């Protein structure tokens, strides 16, 4: 059974969602604010398989909670609940380290689908972490280039003796660029294909992710050799620069 931490201060919403998630077989705990959520996750870091995190919370908001979790090295998948009329929240959410988002109000079926998507990845991670169980063939999801290795099933990047943990979204964006290796990829395509954003969303979210990814995989982030800017278009990934 997967355990979900639901961070939502509006009690009727939280209780309703808890009821529905429990009916689907999830174990659910409600945290009414960010501080409670952070304390719960610090006390039992492995207890929850995913966090459903509302942006609008009393005290620390969802952005602060997400970035504090990531800064503390906790990589539990986060599904962020944003306000439909504030697309800038989506960008801030991703910058803070959310893995996916859902605008409120949402349909339960969509929330369940998003949650399953996050948990599936989480399960691969557990499988490959457990040496008693042989890892499935699909877990050999590794890309090696220029002395670096990206292990997509463990969400890790190895460069020399350094290991960087990636969020799901960082890994997905890298995977997308790698799949189009050598070709210019438009910011708009990344937003649509990686995040499923179809509205008129600000493409600067991508630039923020690229800045972060360059820090991880470039020797000189200011002078990138792998994640190149294509002026007026977007970005291009080059595995082995000539
Ligand atoms: Ca709220």
Tab-separated table of C-alpha atoms and ligand atoms in Angstrom:
chain	number	residue	atom	x	y	z
A	1	UNK	CA	0.000	0.000	0.000
A	2	UNK	CA	1.344	3.423	-0.903
A	3	UNK	CA	1.332	6.136	1.728
A	4	UNK	CA	0.493	9.702	0.761
A	5	UNK	CA	1.039	12.826	2.814
A	6	UNK	CA	-1.673	15.338	1.992
A	7	UNK	CA	-0.735	18.910	2.889
A	8	UNK	CA	-3.876	21.013	2.792
A	9	UNK	CA	-5.326	23.468	5.292
A	10	UNK	CA	-8.880	23.530	3.928
A	11	UNK	CA	-10.318	20.808	6.086
A	12	UNK	CA	-13.332	19.834	3.982
A	13	UNK	CA	-11.100	19.461	0.934
A	14	UNK	CA	-8.465	17.497	2.835
A	15	UNK	CA	-10.972	15.131	4.410
A	16	UNK	CA	-12.807	14.584	1.124
A	17	UNK	CA	-9.591	13.808	-0.685
A	18	UNK	CA	-8.426	11.538	2.101
A	19	UNK	CA	-11.690	9.600	1.854
A	20	UNK	CA	-11.320	9.188	-1.902
A	21	UNK	CA	-7.657	8.209	-1.765
A	22	UNK	CA	-8.310	5.677	0.981
A	23	UNK	CA	-11.104	4.205	-1.136
A	24	UNK	CA	-8.441	3.686	-3.829
A	25	UNK	CA	-6.259	1.794	-1.362
A	26	UNK	CA	-3.871	4.548	-0.301
A	27	UNK	CA	-2.836	5.180	3.253
A	28	UNK	CA	-3.307	8.902	3.824
A	29	UNK	CA	-2.122	11.308	6.469
A	30	UNK	CA	-3.200	14.964	6.492
A	31	UNK	CA	-0.877	17.791	7.490
A	32	UNK	CA	-2.818	21.065	7.899
A	33	UNK	CA	0.230	23.253	7.283
A	34	UNK	CA	3.769	23.223	5.932
A	35	UNK	CA	5.531	23.098	9.292
A	36	UNK	CA	3.626	19.956	10.268
A	37	UNK	CA	4.443	18.370	6.918
A	38	UNK	CA	8.161	19.146	7.215
A	39	UNK	CA	8.261	17.813	10.779
A	40	UNK	CA	6.508	14.577	9.723
A	41	UNK	CA	8.862	14.053	6.797
A	42	UNK	CA	11.922	14.794	8.931
A	43	UNK	CA	10.807	12.349	11.618
A	44	UNK	CA	9.971	9.504	9.216
A	45	UNK	CA	11.697	10.216	5.896
A	46	UNK	CA	10.746	6.883	4.322
A	47	UNK	CA	7.188	6.655	5.489
A	48	UNK	CA	5.549	8.455	2.562
A	49	UNK	CA	5.708	7.457	-1.079
A	50	UNK	CA	4.377	10.785	-2.342
A	51	UNK	CA	3.328	14.216	-1.106
A	52	UNK	CA	0.273	16.051	-2.412
A	53	UNK	CA	1.136	19.627	-1.560
A	54	UNK	CA	-1.219	22.578	-1.774
A	55	UNK	CA	0.428	25.892	-2.634
A	56	UNK	CA	-1.853	28.038	-0.491
A	57	UNK	CA	-1.081	27.205	3.119
A	58	UNK	CA	-0.946	29.250	6.319
A	59	UNK	CA	2.632	30.006	7.399
A	60	UNK	CA	5.099	28.383	5.016
A	61	UNK	CA	3.504	28.020	1.598
A	62	UNK	CA	3.843	25.026	-0.728
A	63	UNK	CA	6.844	26.533	-2.523
A	64	UNK	CA	8.786	26.944	0.711
A	65	UNK	CA	7.893	23.431	1.830
A	66	UNK	CA	9.058	21.927	-1.480
A	67	UNK	CA	12.344	23.812	-1.562
A	68	UNK	CA	13.112	23.047	2.087
A	69	UNK	CA	12.519	19.363	1.422
A	70	UNK	CA	14.810	19.362	-1.610
A	71	UNK	CA	17.484	21.340	0.206
A	72	UNK	CA	17.353	18.793	3.014
A	73	UNK	CA	18.094	16.102	0.419
A	74	UNK	CA	14.606	14.587	0.513
A	75	UNK	CA	13.405	13.486	-2.892
A	76	UNK	CA	9.947	12.136	-2.168
A	77	UNK	CA	7.789	12.818	-5.254
A	78	UNK	CA	5.721	16.001	-4.915
A	79	UNK	CA	2.450	16.663	-6.698
A	80	UNK	CA	1.683	20.341	-6.242
A	81	UNK	CA	-1.851	21.736	-6.227
A	82	UNK	CA	-1.867	25.174	-7.835
A	83	UNK	CA	-4.509	27.799	-8.537
A	84	UNK	CA	-5.858	27.585	-12.081
A	85	UNK	CA	-5.690	31.321	-12.675
A	86	UNK	CA	-2.038	31.594	-11.645
A	87	UNK	CA	0.154	29.913	-14.268
A	88	UNK	CA	3.202	31.530	-12.660
A	89	UNK	CA	2.618	29.187	-9.713
A	90	UNK	CA	3.448	26.271	-11.965
A	91	UNK	CA	6.865	27.724	-12.740
A	92	UNK	CA	7.562	28.576	-9.128
A	93	UNK	CA	6.485	25.064	-8.160
A	94	UNK	CA	8.925	23.424	-10.531
A	95	UNK	CA	11.678	25.786	-9.456
A	96	UNK	CA	10.998	24.815	-5.857
A	97	UNK	CA	11.347	21.132	-6.762
A	98	UNK	CA	7.817	19.881	-7.447
A	99	UNK	CA	7.583	16.901	-9.806
A	100	UNK	CA	4.142	17.515	-11.188
A	101	UNK	CA	1.277	19.889	-10.639
A	102	UNK	CA	-2.481	19.968	-10.852
A	103	UNK	CA	-4.553	23.159	-10.992
A	104	UNK	CA	-7.468	23.432	-8.549
A	105	UNK	CA	-10.253	22.553	-8.874
A	106	UNK	CA	-9.357	19.176	-10.365
A	107	UNK	CA	-11.134	15.957	-11.195
A	108	UNK	CA	-10.374	13.098	-8.851
A	109	UNK	CA	-9.590	10.771	-11.765
A	110	UNK	CA	-6.863	13.132	-12.939
A	111	UNK	CA	-5.327	13.426	-9.501
A	112	UNK	CA	-5.274	9.634	-9.210
A	113	UNK	CA	-3.626	9.290	-12.622
A	114	UNK	CA	-0.927	11.839	-11.765
A	115	UNK	CA	-0.288	10.169	-8.442
A	116	UNK	CA	0.036	6.753	-10.071
A	117	UNK	CA	2.525	8.246	-12.541
A	118	UNK	CA	4.732	9.507	-9.712
A	119	UNK	CA	4.461	6.295	-7.717
A	120	UNK	CA	5.352	4.059	-10.651
A	121	UNK	CA	8.722	5.713	-10.849
A	122	UNK	CA	9.093	5.473	-7.122
A	123	UNK	CA	8.495	1.707	-7.322
A	124	UNK	CA	11.268	1.188	-9.875
A	125	UNK	CA	13.488	3.071	-7.511
A	126	UNK	CA	12.646	0.721	-4.632
A	127	UNK	CA	13.141	-2.358	-6.811
A	128	UNK	CA	16.607	-1.316	-7.890
A	129	UNK	CA	17.439	-0.379	-4.283
A	130	UNK	CA	16.622	-3.856	-3.015
A	131	UNK	CA	19.430	-6.298	-3.870
A	132	UNK	CA	17.338	-9.282	-2.703
A	133	UNK	CA	15.037	-8.798	-5.659
A	134	UNK	CA	16.625	-8.904	-9.075
A	135	UNK	CA	16.083	-5.603	-10.835
A	136	UNK	CA	13.766	-5.841	-13.823
A	137	UNK	CA	15.340	-5.445	-17.241
A	138	UNK	CA	13.667	-2.078	-17.700
A	139	UNK	CA	15.583	-0.675	-14.754
A	140	UNK	CA	18.853	-0.637	-16.717
A	141	UNK	CA	17.905	2.875	-17.658
A	142	UNK	CA	21.335	4.422	-17.827
A	143	UNK	CA	22.908	6.943	-20.185
A	144	UNK	CA	26.659	7.477	-20.241
A	145	UNK	CA	28.418	10.397	-21.913
A	146	UNK	CA	31.748	12.223	-21.558
A	147	UNK	CA	32.686	10.411	-18.347
A	148	UNK	CA	29.289	11.028	-16.749
A	149	UNK	CA	26.443	8.646	-16.108
A	150	UNK	CA	22.779	9.399	-15.674
A	151	UNK	CA	20.934	6.638	-13.902
A	152	UNK	CA	17.302	7.361	-14.684
A	153	UNK	CA	15.867	4.578	-12.549
A	154	UNK	CA	17.683	5.856	-9.456
A	155	UNK	CA	17.368	9.532	-10.430
A	156	UNK	CA	21.097	10.070	-10.053
A	157	UNK	CA	23.817	11.728	-12.033
A	158	UNK	CA	27.372	10.523	-11.493
A	159	UNK	CA	30.165	12.829	-12.574
A	160	UNK	CA	33.621	11.819	-11.347
A	161	UNK	CA	33.302	11.123	-7.640
A	162	UNK	CA	30.237	13.357	-7.376
A	163	UNK	CA	26.678	12.032	-7.242
A	164	UNK	CA	23.764	14.416	-7.724
A	165	UNK	CA	20.195	13.429	-6.931
A	166	UNK	CA	17.744	14.550	-9.598
A	167	UNK	CA	14.090	15.352	-9.171
A	168	UNK	CA	11.712	13.496	-11.492
A	169	UNK	CA	11.303	16.606	-13.606
A	170	UNK	CA	15.026	17.245	-13.929
A	171	UNK	CA	15.477	13.640	-15.011
A	172	UNK	CA	12.578	13.807	-17.469
A	173	UNK	CA	13.867	17.002	-19.043
A	174	UNK	CA	17.337	15.501	-19.423
A	175	UNK	CA	15.865	12.365	-20.909
A	176	UNK	CA	13.916	14.418	-23.430
A	177	UNK	CA	16.985	16.415	-24.490
A	178	UNK	CA	19.082	13.252	-24.717
A	179	UNK	CA	16.441	11.589	-26.859
A	180	UNK	CA	16.832	14.503	-29.286
A	181	UNK	CA	20.613	14.495	-29.021
A	182	UNK	CA	22.264	16.916	-31.446
A	183	UNK	CA	18.994	18.615	-32.401
A	184	UNK	CA	17.666	21.993	-31.327
A	185	UNK	CA	14.625	21.554	-29.120
A	186	UNK	CA	12.174	24.405	-28.622
A	187	UNK	CA	11.242	25.519	-25.113
A	188	UNK	CA	7.609	25.163	-26.074
A	189	UNK	CA	8.082	21.491	-27.050
A	190	UNK	CA	9.787	20.786	-23.739
A	191	UNK	CA	6.910	22.366	-21.822
A	192	UNK	CA	4.368	20.396	-23.801
A	193	UNK	CA	6.141	17.061	-24.034
A	194	UNK	CA	7.834	16.899	-20.639
A	195	UNK	CA	5.317	18.666	-18.431
A	196	UNK	CA	2.155	18.407	-20.440
A	197	UNK	CA	1.628	22.169	-20.248
A	198	UNK	CA	-0.512	23.206	-23.161
A	199	UNK	CA	-1.623	26.625	-22.104
A	200	UNK	CA	0.223	29.816	-22.713
A	201	UNK	CA	2.785	29.120	-20.039
A	202	UNK	CA	5.877	31.164	-19.460
A	203	UNK	CA	8.807	29.292	-20.991
A	204	UNK	CA	11.264	30.720	-18.462
A	205	UNK	CA	10.632	27.642	-16.314
A	206	UNK	CA	12.763	25.753	-18.795
A	207	UNK	CA	15.615	28.243	-18.512
A	208	UNK	CA	15.660	27.793	-14.753
A	209	UNK	CA	15.871	24.043	-15.119
A	210	UNK	CA	18.657	24.345	-17.662
A	211	UNK	CA	20.664	26.560	-15.292
A	212	UNK	CA	20.304	23.871	-12.642
A	213	UNK	CA	21.149	21.014	-14.975
A	214	UNK	CA	24.255	22.839	-16.212
A	215	UNK	CA	25.472	23.105	-12.628
A	216	UNK	CA	25.125	19.340	-12.369
A	217	UNK	CA	26.718	18.230	-15.582
A	218	UNK	CA	28.926	20.962	-16.960
A	219	UNK	CA	32.531	21.455	-15.826
A	220	UNK	CA	32.064	25.188	-16.425
A	221	UNK	CA	28.329	25.952	-16.190
A	222	UNK	CA	28.875	29.448	-17.639
A	223	UNK	CA	30.595	27.928	-20.657
A	224	UNK	CA	28.455	24.868	-21.396
A	225	UNK	CA	29.590	22.123	-23.756
A	226	UNK	CA	26.667	19.700	-23.412
A	227	UNK	CA	23.555	21.818	-22.801
A	228	UNK	CA	23.857	24.467	-25.470
A	229	UNK	CA	21.598	27.473	-25.959
A	230	UNK	CA	20.171	27.734	-29.454
A	231	UNK	CA	19.388	31.406	-29.875
A	232	UNK	CA	15.731	32.099	-30.626
A	233	UNK	CA	14.810	28.418	-30.326
A	234	UNK	CA	15.732	26.654	-27.127
A	235	UNK	CA	18.394	24.129	-26.273
A	236	UNK	CA	20.488	21.372	-27.773
A	237	UNK	CA	22.121	18.466	-25.974
A	238	UNK	CA	25.509	17.316	-27.218
A	239	UNK	CA	26.837	14.110	-25.659
A	240	UNK	CA	30.399	14.209	-26.926
A	241	UNK	CA	31.441	17.723	-27.974
A	242	UNK	CA	34.047	17.579	-30.749
B	1	LIG	CA1	-5.014	25.541	0.901
